[in-house]
mmCIF file of C-alpha atoms and ligand atoms in Angstrom:
data_model
loop_
_atom_site.group_PDB
_atom_site.id
_atom_site.type_symbol
_atom_site.label_atom_id
_atom_site.label_comp_id
_atom_site.label_asym_id
_atom_site.label_seq_id
_atom_site.Cartn_x
_atom_site.Cartn_y
_atom_site.Cartn_z
ATOM 1 C CA MET P 1 116.461 112.686 135.380
ATOM 2 C CA PHE P 2 118.537 114.749 132.893
ATOM 3 C CA LYS P 3 120.083 117.077 135.487
ATOM 4 C CA LYS P 4 123.667 116.052 134.966
ATOM 5 C CA ILE P 5 123.599 116.174 131.180
ATOM 6 C CA HIS P 6 125.781 118.840 129.509
ATOM 7 C CA TRP P 7 123.265 119.913 126.902
ATOM 8 C CA ARG P 8 125.699 121.868 124.764
ATOM 9 C CA LYS P 9 127.945 118.845 124.327
ATOM 10 C CA MET P 10 125.088 116.624 123.269
ATOM 11 C CA PRO P 11 124.825 115.757 119.551
ATOM 12 C CA ALA P 12 121.614 117.021 117.912
ATOM 13 C CA VAL P 13 120.169 113.549 117.472
ATOM 14 C CA LEU P 14 120.557 112.672 121.126
ATOM 15 C CA LEU P 15 119.064 115.999 122.038
ATOM 16 C CA VAL P 16 115.937 115.246 119.954
ATOM 17 C CA LEU P 17 115.766 111.799 121.518
ATOM 18 C CA ALA P 18 116.213 113.155 125.037
ATOM 19 C CA CYS P 19 113.447 115.711 124.461
ATOM 20 C CA ILE P 20 111.085 113.067 123.067
ATOM 21 C CA PHE P 21 111.785 110.763 125.985
ATOM 22 C CA ALA P 22 111.501 113.597 128.480
ATOM 23 C CA LEU P 23 108.091 114.515 127.094
ATOM 24 C CA THR P 24 106.758 111.014 126.791
ATOM 25 C CA GLY P 25 108.729 109.055 129.375
ATOM 26 C CA CYS P 26 111.022 106.158 128.520
ATOM 27 C CA GLY P 27 108.351 103.531 128.130
ATOM 28 C CA GLY P 28 104.909 104.921 128.954
ATOM 29 C CA ASP P 29 102.858 107.804 127.594
ATOM 30 C CA GLY P 30 101.248 108.948 130.830
ATOM 31 C CA SER P 31 98.175 106.786 130.235
ATOM 32 C CA GLY P 32 100.017 103.666 131.294
ATOM 33 C CA LYS P 33 100.546 102.520 127.717
ATOM 34 C CA ARG P 34 103.893 101.199 126.589
ATOM 35 C CA ILE P 35 105.242 103.436 123.814
ATOM 36 C CA VAL P 36 106.732 101.466 120.939
ATOM 37 C CA ARG P 37 109.119 103.585 118.883
ATOM 38 C CA ILE P 38 109.980 102.813 115.264
ATOM 39 C CA ALA P 39 112.595 104.754 113.269
ATOM 40 C CA HIS P 40 113.135 104.833 109.528
ATOM 41 C CA SER P 41 114.925 107.016 107.016
ATOM 42 C CA GLN P 42 112.225 107.631 104.415
ATOM 43 C CA SER P 43 109.656 110.393 103.947
ATOM 44 C CA GLU P 44 106.035 110.162 105.071
ATOM 45 C CA THR P 45 104.778 109.387 101.554
ATOM 46 C CA HIS P 46 107.235 106.538 100.983
ATOM 47 C CA PRO P 47 105.852 102.957 100.722
ATOM 48 C CA GLN P 48 107.737 102.007 103.887
ATOM 49 C CA HIS P 49 106.046 104.691 105.927
ATOM 50 C CA LEU P 50 102.644 103.568 104.616
ATOM 51 C CA GLY P 51 103.591 100.006 105.599
ATOM 52 C CA MET P 52 104.506 101.255 109.073
ATOM 53 C CA LEU P 53 101.137 102.979 109.386
ATOM 54 C CA LYS P 54 99.498 99.614 108.708
ATOM 55 C CA PHE P 55 101.695 98.104 111.439
ATOM 56 C CA GLU P 56 100.530 100.819 113.845
ATOM 57 C CA GLU P 57 96.874 100.438 112.872
ATOM 58 C CA TYR P 58 96.937 96.661 113.296
ATOM 59 C CA VAL P 59 98.756 96.557 116.648
ATOM 60 C CA GLU P 60 96.717 99.405 118.110
ATOM 61 C CA GLY P 61 93.510 97.844 116.757
ATOM 62 C CA LYS P 62 94.240 94.698 118.736
ATOM 63 C CA LEU P 63 96.277 95.968 121.664
ATOM 64 C CA GLY P 64 95.574 99.699 121.713
ATOM 65 C CA ASP P 65 94.850 99.711 125.437
ATOM 66 C CA LYS P 66 98.395 98.551 126.087
ATOM 67 C CA TYR P 67 100.655 99.810 123.280
ATOM 68 C CA ASP P 68 101.098 103.199 121.634
ATOM 69 C CA ILE P 69 103.047 102.860 118.353
ATOM 70 C CA GLN P 70 105.052 105.951 117.412
ATOM 71 C CA ILE P 71 106.783 106.233 114.037
ATOM 72 C CA PHE P 72 109.808 108.501 113.473
ATOM 73 C CA PRO P 73 110.455 108.978 109.707
ATOM 74 C CA ASN P 74 113.116 111.032 107.851
ATOM 75 C CA GLU P 75 116.114 109.948 109.964
ATOM 76 C CA LEU P 76 114.546 112.012 112.754
ATOM 77 C CA LEU P 77 116.355 109.924 115.341
ATOM 78 C CA GLY P 78 119.572 109.832 113.315
ATOM 79 C CA SER P 79 121.067 107.918 110.402
ATOM 80 C CA THR P 80 120.203 104.254 109.873
ATOM 81 C CA VAL P 81 123.398 103.224 111.648
ATOM 82 C CA LYS P 82 122.315 105.271 114.669
ATOM 83 C CA ALA P 83 118.788 103.824 114.535
ATOM 84 C CA ILE P 84 120.232 100.298 114.604
ATOM 85 C CA GLU P 85 122.284 101.174 117.685
ATOM 86 C CA LEU P 86 119.203 102.603 119.402
ATOM 87 C CA THR P 87 117.292 99.401 118.623
ATOM 88 C CA GLN P 88 120.169 97.298 119.902
ATOM 89 C CA THR P 89 120.199 99.019 123.256
ATOM 90 C CA GLY P 90 116.404 99.149 123.517
ATOM 91 C CA ALA P 91 116.283 102.968 123.487
ATOM 92 C CA ILE P 92 113.799 102.419 120.648
ATOM 93 C CA ASP P 93 112.050 99.174 119.732
ATOM 94 C CA PHE P 94 112.148 98.894 115.933
ATOM 95 C CA ALA P 95 114.033 100.398 112.999
ATOM 96 C CA VAL P 96 114.170 99.900 109.261
ATOM 97 C CA ALA P 97 117.657 99.159 107.987
ATOM 98 C CA ALA P 98 119.049 98.176 104.609
ATOM 99 C CA THR P 99 120.837 94.815 104.729
ATOM 100 C CA ALA P 100 123.982 96.759 103.792
ATOM 101 C CA ASN P 101 123.819 98.285 107.277
ATOM 102 C CA LEU P 102 123.476 94.859 108.888
ATOM 103 C CA GLU P 103 126.652 93.394 107.374
ATOM 104 C CA THR P 104 128.738 94.444 110.358
ATOM 105 C CA PHE P 105 126.426 92.514 112.707
ATOM 106 C CA ALA P 106 126.037 89.240 110.787
ATOM 107 C CA ASP P 107 128.207 88.172 107.836
ATOM 108 C CA VAL P 108 125.317 86.522 106.013
ATOM 109 C CA TYR P 109 123.762 89.911 105.192
ATOM 110 C CA GLU P 110 126.719 90.770 102.973
ATOM 111 C CA ILE P 111 125.241 88.558 100.265
ATOM 112 C CA PHE P 112 122.586 91.138 99.329
ATOM 113 C CA SER P 113 125.279 93.623 98.355
ATOM 114 C CA LEU P 114 126.530 91.199 95.687
ATOM 115 C CA PRO P 115 125.875 92.727 92.283
ATOM 116 C CA TYR P 116 123.670 90.751 89.912
ATOM 117 C CA LEU P 117 122.805 88.190 92.601
ATOM 118 C CA PHE P 118 119.212 87.624 91.466
ATOM 119 C CA VAL P 119 118.339 86.865 87.827
ATOM 120 C CA SER P 120 115.079 88.772 88.074
ATOM 121 C CA GLU P 121 112.826 90.695 90.427
ATOM 122 C CA ASP P 122 110.637 87.610 90.668
ATOM 123 C CA ALA P 123 113.593 85.541 91.897
ATOM 124 C CA TYR P 124 114.394 88.269 94.441
ATOM 125 C CA HIS P 125 110.824 88.376 95.749
ATOM 126 C CA ALA P 126 110.584 84.571 95.885
ATOM 127 C CA THR P 127 113.761 84.451 97.983
ATOM 128 C CA MET P 128 112.591 87.094 100.422
ATOM 129 C CA GLU P 129 109.101 85.593 100.715
ATOM 130 C CA ASP P 130 110.537 82.156 101.545
ATOM 131 C CA THR P 131 109.868 82.842 105.221
ATOM 132 C CA ASP P 132 110.948 79.396 106.481
ATOM 133 C CA TYR P 133 114.373 79.822 104.976
ATOM 134 C CA MET P 134 114.689 83.503 105.875
ATOM 135 C CA GLU P 135 113.940 82.774 109.538
ATOM 136 C CA LYS P 136 117.488 81.360 109.823
ATOM 137 C CA VAL P 137 118.853 84.577 108.394
ATOM 138 C CA TYR P 138 116.633 86.706 110.628
ATOM 139 C CA GLU P 139 117.952 84.981 113.765
ATOM 140 C CA SER P 140 121.552 85.712 112.871
ATOM 141 C CA THR P 141 121.613 89.072 114.675
ATOM 142 C CA ASP P 142 120.022 87.856 117.932
ATOM 143 C CA VAL P 143 123.425 87.952 119.602
ATOM 144 C CA ALA P 144 123.686 91.626 118.682
ATOM 145 C CA GLY P 145 120.391 92.342 120.489
ATOM 146 C CA PHE P 146 118.045 92.722 117.515
ATOM 147 C CA ARG P 147 116.232 90.493 115.044
ATOM 148 C CA CYS P 148 114.618 91.029 111.666
ATOM 149 C CA VAL P 149 110.877 90.633 111.686
ATOM 150 C CA THR P 150 110.102 91.282 108.035
ATOM 151 C CA TRP P 151 111.510 92.668 104.795
ATOM 152 C CA TYR P 152 110.564 95.580 102.528
ATOM 153 C CA ASN P 153 111.144 95.926 98.819
ATOM 154 C CA ALA P 154 113.653 98.643 98.040
ATOM 155 C CA GLY P 155 113.607 98.028 94.294
ATOM 156 C CA THR P 156 116.560 97.666 91.985
ATOM 157 C CA ARG P 157 119.576 99.915 92.329
ATOM 158 C CA SER P 158 121.253 101.697 89.398
ATOM 159 C CA PHE P 159 123.799 104.480 89.027
ATOM 160 C CA TYR P 160 122.752 108.109 88.629
ATOM 161 C CA ALA P 161 124.966 111.138 88.258
ATOM 162 C CA THR P 162 125.439 114.690 87.098
ATOM 163 C CA LYS P 163 126.894 113.311 83.844
ATOM 164 C CA PRO P 164 125.507 110.500 81.672
ATOM 165 C CA ILE P 165 126.847 106.997 82.322
ATOM 166 C CA ASN P 166 126.485 104.628 79.357
ATOM 167 C CA THR P 167 129.300 102.176 80.049
ATOM 168 C CA PRO P 168 131.571 101.422 83.025
ATOM 169 C CA ALA P 169 134.270 103.384 81.152
ATOM 170 C CA ASP P 170 132.186 106.553 81.653
ATOM 171 C CA MET P 171 132.529 106.088 85.400
ATOM 172 C CA LYS P 172 136.304 106.321 85.383
ATOM 173 C CA GLY P 173 137.402 109.083 87.722
ATOM 174 C CA MET P 174 133.859 109.691 89.045
ATOM 175 C CA LYS P 175 133.129 109.770 92.758
ATOM 176 C CA ILE P 176 130.039 107.752 93.590
ATOM 177 C CA ARG P 177 128.256 107.525 96.927
ATOM 178 C CA VAL P 178 127.614 103.997 98.151
ATOM 179 C CA GLN P 179 126.036 102.534 101.257
ATOM 180 C CA GLN P 180 128.415 101.865 104.129
ATOM 181 C CA SER P 181 129.257 98.342 102.920
ATOM 182 C CA PRO P 182 132.595 96.901 101.736
ATOM 183 C CA ALA P 183 130.898 94.977 98.900
ATOM 184 C CA SER P 184 129.321 98.146 97.521
ATOM 185 C CA ILE P 185 132.659 99.937 97.724
ATOM 186 C CA ALA P 186 134.229 97.035 95.785
ATOM 187 C CA LEU P 187 131.470 97.255 93.158
ATOM 188 C CA VAL P 188 132.087 100.926 92.410
ATOM 189 C CA LYS P 189 135.846 100.335 92.313
ATOM 190 C CA ALA P 190 135.303 97.481 89.853
ATOM 191 C CA MET P 191 133.662 100.059 87.564
ATOM 192 C CA GLY P 192 136.775 102.224 87.771
ATOM 193 C CA ALA P 193 135.170 104.917 89.936
ATOM 194 C CA ALA P 194 135.979 106.079 93.465
ATOM 195 C CA ALA P 195 133.538 105.002 96.181
ATOM 196 C CA SER P 196 132.379 107.472 98.764
ATOM 197 C CA PRO P 197 130.465 105.738 101.590
ATOM 198 C CA MET P 198 128.133 108.029 103.528
ATOM 199 C CA SER P 199 124.712 107.925 105.115
ATOM 200 C CA PHE P 200 121.639 108.320 102.920
ATOM 201 C CA GLY P 201 120.644 111.682 104.377
ATOM 202 C CA GLU P 202 123.933 113.268 103.296
ATOM 203 C CA VAL P 203 123.705 112.348 99.607
ATOM 204 C CA TYR P 204 121.621 115.275 98.289
ATOM 205 C CA THR P 205 123.953 117.951 99.634
ATOM 206 C CA ALA P 206 127.056 116.003 98.624
ATOM 207 C CA ILE P 207 125.888 115.897 94.984
ATOM 208 C CA GLN P 208 124.713 119.492 95.093
ATOM 209 C CA GLN P 209 128.055 120.707 96.402
ATOM 210 C CA GLY P 210 130.032 118.594 93.941
ATOM 211 C CA VAL P 211 131.628 116.492 96.696
ATOM 212 C CA ILE P 212 130.459 113.451 94.705
ATOM 213 C CA ASP P 213 129.401 113.047 91.057
ATOM 214 C CA GLY P 214 126.544 110.707 91.735
ATOM 215 C CA ALA P 215 125.147 107.802 93.683
ATOM 216 C CA GLU P 216 123.239 104.577 93.118
ATOM 217 C CA ASN P 217 119.764 103.716 94.259
ATOM 218 C CA ASN P 218 116.208 102.932 93.203
ATOM 219 C CA GLU P 219 114.085 105.473 91.299
ATOM 220 C CA LEU P 220 112.276 106.662 94.434
ATOM 221 C CA ALA P 221 115.491 108.271 95.649
ATOM 222 C CA LEU P 222 115.112 110.729 92.751
ATOM 223 C CA THR P 223 111.689 111.874 93.907
ATOM 224 C CA ASN P 224 111.114 111.018 97.584
ATOM 225 C CA ASN P 225 114.620 112.129 98.473
ATOM 226 C CA LYS P 226 114.778 114.743 95.714
ATOM 227 C CA HIS P 227 118.084 113.510 94.279
ATOM 228 C CA GLY P 228 116.614 114.106 90.795
ATOM 229 C CA GLU P 229 116.966 117.836 91.486
ATOM 230 C CA VAL P 230 120.744 117.524 91.536
ATOM 231 C CA ALA P 231 121.514 114.427 89.403
ATOM 232 C CA LYS P 232 119.903 114.438 85.967
ATOM 233 C CA TYR P 233 121.063 111.112 84.467
ATOM 234 C CA TYR P 234 119.792 107.747 85.715
ATOM 235 C CA SER P 235 121.372 104.724 83.993
ATOM 236 C CA TYR P 236 119.535 101.398 84.202
ATOM 237 C CA ASP P 237 122.486 99.088 84.894
ATOM 238 C CA LYS P 238 120.351 97.380 87.612
ATOM 239 C CA HIS P 239 123.285 96.167 89.681
ATOM 240 C CA GLN P 240 121.709 95.308 93.045
ATOM 241 C CA MET P 241 118.431 94.452 94.739
ATOM 242 C CA ILE P 242 119.079 95.279 98.376
ATOM 243 C CA PRO P 243 116.107 94.747 100.680
ATOM 244 C CA ASP P 244 115.286 96.787 103.753
ATOM 245 C CA MET P 245 114.621 94.970 106.996
ATOM 246 C CA LEU P 246 112.373 95.819 109.901
ATOM 247 C CA ILE P 247 114.473 94.988 112.947
ATOM 248 C CA GLY P 248 113.163 94.695 116.489
ATOM 249 C CA ASN P 249 114.884 94.718 119.873
ATOM 250 C CA VAL P 250 115.239 91.083 120.988
ATOM 251 C CA SER P 251 114.303 91.668 124.649
ATOM 252 C CA PHE P 252 111.217 93.609 123.618
ATOM 253 C CA LEU P 253 110.120 90.770 121.324
ATOM 254 C CA ASN P 254 110.926 88.061 123.869
ATOM 255 C CA ASN P 255 109.041 89.827 126.631
ATOM 256 C CA LEU P 256 105.807 89.880 124.638
ATOM 257 C CA SER P 257 103.261 87.204 125.533
ATOM 258 C CA ALA P 258 102.735 84.533 122.867
ATOM 259 C CA GLU P 259 99.479 86.209 121.854
ATOM 260 C CA GLU P 260 101.039 89.674 121.638
ATOM 261 C CA ARG P 261 104.003 88.338 119.731
ATOM 262 C CA ALA P 262 101.681 86.788 117.159
ATOM 263 C CA ILE P 263 99.918 90.169 116.783
ATOM 264 C CA PHE P 264 103.205 92.042 116.260
ATOM 265 C CA GLU P 265 104.305 89.403 113.745
ATOM 266 C CA GLU P 266 101.054 89.662 111.823
ATOM 267 C CA ALA P 267 101.381 93.461 111.880
ATOM 268 C CA ALA P 268 104.867 93.100 110.390
ATOM 269 C CA ARG P 269 103.601 90.766 107.671
ATOM 270 C CA LEU P 270 100.764 93.143 106.809
ATOM 271 C CA SER P 271 103.139 96.098 106.712
ATOM 272 C CA THR P 272 105.150 94.247 104.068
ATOM 273 C CA GLU P 273 102.017 93.492 102.065
ATOM 274 C CA VAL P 274 101.124 97.200 102.007
ATOM 275 C CA GLU P 275 104.700 98.250 101.298
ATOM 276 C CA LEU P 276 105.019 95.914 98.293
ATOM 277 C CA GLU P 277 101.727 97.103 96.781
ATOM 278 C CA GLU P 278 102.633 100.749 97.331
ATOM 279 C CA TRP P 279 106.081 100.170 95.864
ATOM 280 C CA ASP P 280 104.652 98.961 92.569
ATOM 281 C CA LYS P 281 102.205 101.866 92.473
ATOM 282 C CA GLN P 282 104.756 104.531 93.324
ATOM 283 C CA LEU P 283 107.520 103.305 91.042
ATOM 284 C CA GLU P 284 105.823 104.332 87.777
ATOM 285 C CA GLU P 285 104.724 107.585 89.381
ATOM 286 C CA ALA P 286 108.290 108.319 90.511
ATOM 287 C CA LYS P 287 109.655 107.740 87.005
ATOM 288 C CA ASN P 288 107.080 110.113 85.528
ATOM 289 C CA ILE P 289 107.759 112.835 88.078
ATOM 290 C CA ALA P 290 111.530 112.459 87.701
ATOM 291 C CA MET P 291 111.317 112.609 83.916
ATOM 292 C CA ASN P 292 108.608 115.214 83.376
ATOM 293 C CA ASP P 293 108.884 117.504 86.399
ATOM 294 C CA MET P 294 112.544 117.162 87.332
ATOM 295 C CA GLY P 295 114.068 116.696 83.897
ATOM 296 C CA VAL P 296 115.865 113.455 84.698
ATOM 297 C CA GLU P 297 116.961 111.433 81.684
ATOM 298 C CA PHE P 298 116.589 107.655 82.069
ATOM 299 C CA ILE P 299 119.235 105.781 80.073
ATOM 300 C CA ASP P 300 118.706 102.154 79.033
ATOM 301 C CA VAL P 301 122.304 100.995 79.047
ATOM 302 C CA ASP P 302 123.694 97.687 77.802
ATOM 303 C CA ILE P 303 123.917 95.860 81.143
ATOM 304 C CA GLU P 304 126.470 93.269 79.979
ATOM 305 C CA PRO P 305 129.678 95.327 80.446
ATOM 306 C CA PHE P 306 128.509 96.308 83.945
ATOM 307 C CA ARG P 307 127.747 92.681 84.808
ATOM 308 C CA GLU P 308 131.095 91.505 83.433
ATOM 309 C CA ALA P 309 133.003 94.055 85.495
ATOM 310 C CA ALA P 310 131.087 93.076 88.635
ATOM 311 C CA LEU P 311 130.896 89.282 88.413
ATOM 312 C CA PRO P 312 134.396 88.534 89.803
ATOM 313 C CA LEU P 313 133.057 89.942 93.085
ATOM 314 C CA HIS P 314 130.956 86.780 93.524
ATOM 315 C CA ASP P 315 134.020 84.522 93.760
ATOM 316 C CA ASP P 316 135.837 87.043 95.957
ATOM 317 C CA MET P 317 132.989 87.150 98.460
ATOM 318 C CA LEU P 318 132.352 83.403 98.391
ATOM 319 C CA GLU P 319 136.011 82.826 99.139
ATOM 320 C CA ARG P 320 136.263 85.147 102.101
ATOM 321 C CA ASN P 321 132.760 84.835 103.590
ATOM 322 C CA PRO P 322 131.599 81.250 104.307
ATOM 323 C CA ALA P 323 128.482 82.597 106.057
ATOM 324 C CA ILE P 324 126.896 83.374 102.678
ATOM 325 C CA HIS P 325 127.437 79.924 101.064
ATOM 326 C CA ASP P 326 124.173 78.278 102.016
ATOM 327 C CA LEU P 327 122.018 81.253 101.043
ATOM 328 C CA TYR P 328 124.023 81.735 97.832
ATOM 329 C CA ASP P 329 123.267 78.133 96.772
ATOM 330 C CA HIS P 330 119.633 78.553 97.795
ATOM 331 C CA ILE P 331 119.349 81.664 95.601
ATOM 332 C CA GLN P 332 120.966 79.857 92.651
ATOM 333 C CA GLU P 333 118.208 77.232 92.896
ATOM 334 C CA ILE P 334 115.551 79.952 92.940
ATOM 335 C CA ASN P 335 117.296 81.715 90.036
ATOM 336 C CA LYS P 336 117.016 78.509 87.994
ATOM 337 C CA GLN P 337 113.265 78.385 88.593
ATOM 338 C CA TYR P 338 112.695 82.007 87.676
ATOM 339 C CA GLY P 339 115.073 82.208 84.739
ATOM 340 C CA GLU P 340 114.943 85.521 82.994
ATOM 341 C CA GLY P 341 111.444 86.498 84.261
ATOM 342 C CA LYS P 342 110.436 90.009 85.260
HETATM 343 C C1 LIG D 1 117.233 102.945 99.895
HETATM 344 C C2 LIG D 1 116.867 102.063 101.033
HETATM 345 C C3 LIG D 1 117.358 102.633 102.354
HETATM 346 C C4 LIG D 1 118.817 102.930 102.268
HETATM 347 C C5 LIG D 1 119.109 103.813 101.117
HETATM 348 C C6 LIG D 1 120.623 104.064 100.986
HETATM 349 O O1 LIG D 1 116.491 104.120 99.974
HETATM 350 O O2 LIG D 1 115.478 101.893 101.062
HETATM 351 O O3 LIG D 1 117.154 101.758 103.402
HETATM 352 O O4 LIG D 1 119.267 103.551 103.449
HETATM 353 O O5 LIG D 1 118.623 103.239 99.936
HETATM 354 O O6 LIG D 1 121.134 104.009 99.887
HETATM 355 O O7 LIG D 1 121.271 104.299 102.005
#
């Protein structure tokens, strides 16, 4: 099957994939079961991986004679962008992707990169758990060959760097890694810093080698991804809440029987339940480890100057991206209900 491939010209990721597929076959595992492959970029202790394990346990508990769920963590099959492509083509069946990575497939996803979109974590959760509304959003990538099946909490994002950041003025001249999303690039520029988009897996080395001065993410990036070893100042400006999405190949989902589909959907819902619980548990733990074992200083900044610098981005995006209007208004309604809650 692989006879004509020039192995030496093959990128490492494809090589790993080719070996996995060669060993296990494209769809079956030798026992006649259909292998279902899921890729994500986090470590095996991360809440998302634990959520995935629940997904595996539930599907195999119900349909174990037919499906073998295999999870590939740690960007093993490539960066998130690569994992999305593999899901699109059906080379794998599911992947976890930040909405920032989905912006190029459906304009509506750009909204989550808007800074200070949600007034509180409660408002954010209420929006994401409004499954009837979110179904419309989830369908938006069907044309691209994949669809979201559930969401995962990825916390609140703040800046962290090798030097302390107390105000946007401190960021002047700094180089900050952002996700590969135009809105996140605009955010960092609005703070007076230079934006350096790159994949998540490259961030540690880039900070370590001084290619960038810092990045922005949730607290788990300090511990699970070890960024706290190389960036010692984490400033709570709380600029974004960007969810992660479990995306599935549309043909795979459509070819499931109604009963199987319901089982996969329930597995997805349960994986979110586990992920959310684990997130809350691990967050405090991550802060303690970062502070006490890694020597990271957490800075409670005055958020106002950050918010002021970022707010013009709302009008900019609303003007150029009509696809976000409906969801933007929907979130404003939810924001009103949740006020300044948690
Ligand atoms: C978070 C998020 C990932 C994302 C990463 C990033 O860890 O959960 O999905 O890839 O941030 O900043 O790229």
